[in-house]
Amino acid sequence: MTTGALTADGRARILNDGNQIPLLGLGVWQMSDGRECIDAVRWALEFGYRHIDTAQAYGNEESVGTALLASGVPRDDVFLTTKFFPRNRDPVAALEQSLRRLRVDHVDLYIIHWPEGGATWAWPGMERARELGYARSVGVSNFSATQLEEVIGAGSIPPAVNQVQFSSLHYRRALLEACQRRGVTLEAYSPLGTGRHLANQTVRQVAQRLGRTPAQVLVRWCVQRDVPVIPKSTHRQRIEENADIFSFHLSDEDMLELDALDETDGTDRALEHAWW
Ligand code: A2P
């Protein structure tokens, strides 16, 4: 199996450590702990999602764990991500607490949520979490091409994933290329621009032409670039809609039209403004 290639069914991507990440996941950022998050994860699993993305900073790991347990879907069938909150000092100790909240014995992916305090200090702890079997894969999030180089230079293994804000309106082409050159899988968060991109005229026109919704077009744009993507919704019908992206295709012309919406100037940066 080749790193970066898709699995035979075209639904998952092979990471540089040999593990597989489903292209479609549910992101649970900004879901409140309790009923809202439990329902969303439950519905996603019903509709066939097999990839859930949470974080220590979201404060809803317990709800993700509750929904997973209640779903009856075997643990091994679900790709579970959480993120190290970098205002804590110890990635291993923080993950031990996440595992307790999630009620699992490992996560599939553990990533540094953002490079606060520098790109490299937390990486040895991330590698240790992997060695202990707490995380099958480890990676980073919100890292620029330069920060990615730093962490690769400092570590014994490279990150498997760099999860960043990515969509046709945030088409960070140079960052995507830097990840590809290094065998790191770029993963897209906020594929709908936290909802803002849904009103974009071009996105709407492409959607109308194809008899699809703007959300489906935006998620499909990522999938068609072999980029794993984690749209967020708390609504049952939208969660279902966002998963129906393997039954249609964007033409080369559609892709070009959407690529041209990029507002980042093809940057190799992960963010326009750091929040820390
Ligand atoms: P809600 O959670 O109320 O359904 P992103 O994934 O880029 O962060 O975008 C998430 C935002 O987009 C949320 O506000 C979510 O609202 C909204 N959203 C998600 N899917 C859809 C959809 N299919 N149609 C309309 N809005 C959606």
XYZ file of C-alpha atoms and ligand atoms in Angstrom:
303
model
C 0.000 0.000 0.000
C 1.318 3.425 -0.935
C 1.345 6.305 1.540
C -1.181 8.944 0.553
C -3.105 6.532 -1.663
C -6.748 5.733 -1.129
C -8.043 2.342 -0.028
C -9.689 0.158 -2.702
C -13.189 1.467 -1.896
C -12.005 5.089 -2.272
C -13.386 6.007 1.159
C -10.193 6.172 3.230
C -6.643 7.369 2.873
C -3.487 5.542 3.886
C -1.328 7.500 6.333
C 2.480 7.513 6.432
C 2.412 5.039 9.345
C 0.223 2.563 7.423
C -3.006 3.370 9.289
C -6.141 4.403 7.397
C -8.235 7.539 7.921
C -11.786 7.647 6.526
C -12.174 10.630 4.162
C -15.429 11.685 5.790
C -15.729 12.431 9.484
C -17.998 14.356 11.827
C -16.381 17.344 13.537
C -17.855 18.174 16.938
C -16.277 21.595 17.518
C -18.794 24.016 19.046
C -21.191 21.278 20.117
C -22.218 21.520 23.712
C -21.503 18.571 25.964
C -24.627 16.534 26.597
C -27.663 15.948 24.423
C -26.541 18.056 21.440
C -23.234 16.268 20.962
C -24.560 12.818 21.891
C -27.358 13.090 19.302
C -25.067 14.357 16.547
C -22.561 11.536 17.019
C -25.357 8.966 17.287
C -26.946 10.161 14.036
C -23.595 10.290 12.258
C -22.875 6.678 13.195
C -26.386 5.711 12.026
C -25.753 7.369 8.671
C -22.511 5.480 8.197
C -19.869 7.953 9.406
C -16.958 5.968 10.838
C -14.776 8.896 11.853
C -15.417 11.308 14.731
C -13.178 14.282 15.519
C -13.145 15.852 18.980
C -10.587 17.687 21.146
C -9.702 18.229 24.778
C -10.472 21.937 24.268
C -14.037 21.238 23.057
C -15.149 19.894 26.444
C -17.354 17.222 24.857
C -15.225 14.064 24.852
C -17.529 12.471 27.406
C -20.535 12.888 25.114
C -18.607 11.414 22.186
C -17.770 8.409 24.374
C -21.382 8.027 25.479
C -22.705 8.089 21.907
C -20.046 5.649 20.721
C -20.843 3.156 23.445
C -24.601 3.452 22.944
C -24.348 3.081 19.157
C -23.367 -0.561 19.255
C -20.884 0.118 16.427
C -17.726 -1.877 17.228
C -14.947 0.357 18.568
C -12.512 -0.919 15.943
C -14.802 0.259 13.131
C -14.625 3.907 14.206
C -11.679 6.243 13.632
C -11.533 8.487 16.673
C -9.464 11.677 16.870
C -8.755 13.899 19.829
C -6.376 16.832 20.183
C -3.801 17.810 22.790
C -4.674 21.113 24.447
C -1.280 22.837 24.306
C -1.771 24.878 27.468
C -1.240 21.626 29.319
C 2.355 20.462 29.577
C 2.179 16.711 29.184
C 0.550 15.098 26.126
C 0.616 11.626 27.737
C -1.088 12.665 30.981
C -3.647 14.716 29.033
C -4.417 11.758 26.760
C -4.850 9.417 29.724
C -7.609 11.755 30.898
C -9.153 11.910 27.412
C -9.241 8.115 27.254
C -11.093 8.023 30.572
C -13.647 10.569 29.336
C -14.035 8.801 25.979
C -14.138 5.380 27.664
C -11.779 3.818 25.136
C -8.312 2.336 25.543
C -6.796 4.212 22.602
C -7.607 6.881 20.044
C -6.819 6.453 16.368
C -5.322 9.901 15.993
C -3.925 12.337 18.571
C -2.813 15.745 17.278
C -1.300 18.878 18.792
C -4.209 21.316 18.568
C -2.090 24.356 17.729
C 1.608 25.276 17.958
C 1.407 27.468 21.032
C 4.859 27.882 22.593
C 6.567 26.614 19.431
C 6.276 23.748 16.999
C 8.421 21.108 18.659
C 8.197 21.004 22.473
C 5.140 18.742 22.664
C 6.233 16.286 19.977
C 8.304 13.914 22.179
C 5.237 13.494 24.395
C 3.086 12.774 21.339
C 5.540 10.106 20.191
C 5.500 8.642 23.698
C 1.677 8.475 23.636
C 1.964 6.444 20.465
C 4.637 4.130 21.886
C 2.402 3.460 24.888
C -0.416 2.432 22.546
C -2.683 5.303 23.618
C -2.784 6.648 20.033
C -2.384 4.654 16.841
C -1.286 7.741 14.879
C -0.005 11.143 15.970
C -0.023 14.451 14.171
C -0.440 18.192 14.352
C -3.021 20.859 13.612
C -2.773 24.494 12.519
C 0.896 24.055 11.540
C 2.351 26.096 8.665
C 4.815 24.552 6.194
C 7.696 26.016 8.237
C 6.367 24.626 11.511
C 5.871 21.253 9.847
C 9.529 21.255 8.779
C 10.570 22.094 12.342
C 8.637 19.242 13.905
C 9.813 16.773 11.258
C 13.414 17.874 11.882
C 13.072 17.472 15.650
C 11.201 14.177 15.874
C 11.931 10.486 15.366
C 8.761 10.080 13.315
C 6.930 12.647 11.176
C 3.356 13.705 11.935
C 0.826 11.513 10.111
C -1.625 14.404 9.699
C -1.748 18.205 9.671
C -5.351 19.267 10.269
C -5.995 22.815 9.047
C -8.759 25.171 7.977
C -9.133 24.191 4.338
C -11.758 24.604 1.642
C -12.043 26.021 -1.845
C -12.180 29.492 -0.273
C -9.174 28.634 1.909
C -7.287 26.639 -0.678
C -3.838 26.678 0.934
C -2.197 25.216 -2.102
C 1.440 25.681 -0.977
C 0.662 24.129 2.408
C -1.053 21.178 0.701
C 1.998 20.711 -1.541
C 4.379 20.939 1.446
C 2.363 18.252 3.241
C 2.347 16.053 0.140
C 6.121 16.391 -0.329
C 6.649 15.257 3.281
C 4.115 12.415 3.154
C 1.902 14.187 5.693
C -1.855 13.954 5.099
C -3.540 17.353 5.151
C -6.962 17.099 6.784
C -9.621 19.797 6.354
C -11.536 21.434 9.182
C -14.190 24.113 8.622
C -14.868 22.883 5.059
C -18.047 24.996 5.027
C -16.224 28.025 6.447
C -18.243 27.412 9.655
C -21.298 27.939 7.456
C -20.194 31.156 5.714
C -19.177 29.538 2.404
C -22.660 28.100 1.891
C -23.924 31.456 0.614
C -21.119 31.880 -1.923
C -22.603 32.510 -5.374
C -20.235 30.235 -7.274
C -20.703 27.403 -4.804
C -24.464 27.833 -5.113
C -24.335 27.843 -8.916
C -22.241 24.672 -9.069
C -24.634 23.029 -6.601
C -27.658 24.047 -8.621
C -26.132 22.746 -11.841
C -25.509 19.342 -10.242
C -28.767 19.115 -8.303
C -26.773 19.044 -5.070
C -26.533 21.311 -2.035
C -23.761 23.879 -1.415
C -22.588 21.836 1.585
C -22.261 18.703 -0.536
C -20.272 20.585 -3.173
C -17.845 21.950 -0.563
C -17.335 18.578 1.128
C -16.995 16.837 -2.232
C -14.314 19.348 -3.293
C -12.141 18.108 -0.397
C -12.874 14.437 -1.014
C -11.997 14.837 -4.670
C -8.578 16.120 -3.588
C -8.211 13.005 -1.375
C -8.327 15.321 1.629
C -10.055 13.891 4.738
C -12.763 16.323 5.822
C -14.852 16.805 8.981
C -17.986 18.932 8.408
C -19.842 19.813 11.597
C -23.592 19.786 12.040
C -25.947 19.272 14.941
C -28.934 18.643 12.641
C -29.890 15.103 11.727
C -30.900 15.917 8.160
C -27.737 17.935 7.494
C -25.533 15.197 8.937
C -27.172 12.823 6.453
C -26.855 15.324 3.594
C -23.153 15.968 4.264
C -22.424 12.240 4.027
C -23.978 11.839 0.595
C -20.856 12.901 -1.267
C -19.656 9.654 -2.803
C -22.447 9.387 -5.373
C -21.532 12.352 -7.571
C -18.504 13.914 -9.193
C -17.297 17.474 -9.757
C -15.988 17.925 -13.292
C -12.553 19.437 -13.984
C -14.352 22.697 -14.867
C -16.309 22.647 -11.591
C -13.085 22.063 -9.657
C -11.301 24.924 -11.426
C -14.187 27.269 -10.791
C -14.148 26.350 -7.098
C -10.332 26.505 -6.854
C -10.497 30.081 -8.111
C -12.466 31.122 -5.002
C -9.321 30.878 -2.874
C -8.870 33.922 -0.656
C -5.508 32.886 0.854
C -3.432 33.456 -2.248
C -2.364 29.814 -2.166
C -0.547 30.299 1.112
C 1.685 27.815 2.943
C 0.418 29.208 6.235
C -2.225 27.406 8.265
C -3.880 30.523 9.633
C -4.261 34.172 8.775
C -4.333 35.100 12.478
C -3.164 33.029 15.433
C -5.637 33.064 18.365
C -3.075 32.362 21.085
P -25.577 23.334 12.380
O -24.542 22.698 13.282
O -26.549 24.191 13.115
O -26.249 22.320 11.491
P -17.961 23.813 9.288
O -18.044 22.340 9.148
O -17.240 24.502 8.185
O -17.404 24.209 10.640
O -19.449 24.383 9.234
C -20.369 24.133 10.262
C -21.533 25.105 10.174
O -22.289 24.853 8.985
C -22.481 24.959 11.328
O -22.968 26.240 11.646
C -23.600 24.077 10.777
O -24.815 24.358 11.395
C -23.628 24.478 9.322
N -23.980 23.345 8.430
C -23.426 22.120 8.421
N -23.942 21.356 7.427
C -24.870 22.113 6.808
C -25.759 21.883 5.741
N -25.787 20.721 5.092
N -26.597 22.894 5.365
C -26.573 24.087 6.019
N -25.755 24.365 7.040
C -24.911 23.391 7.449
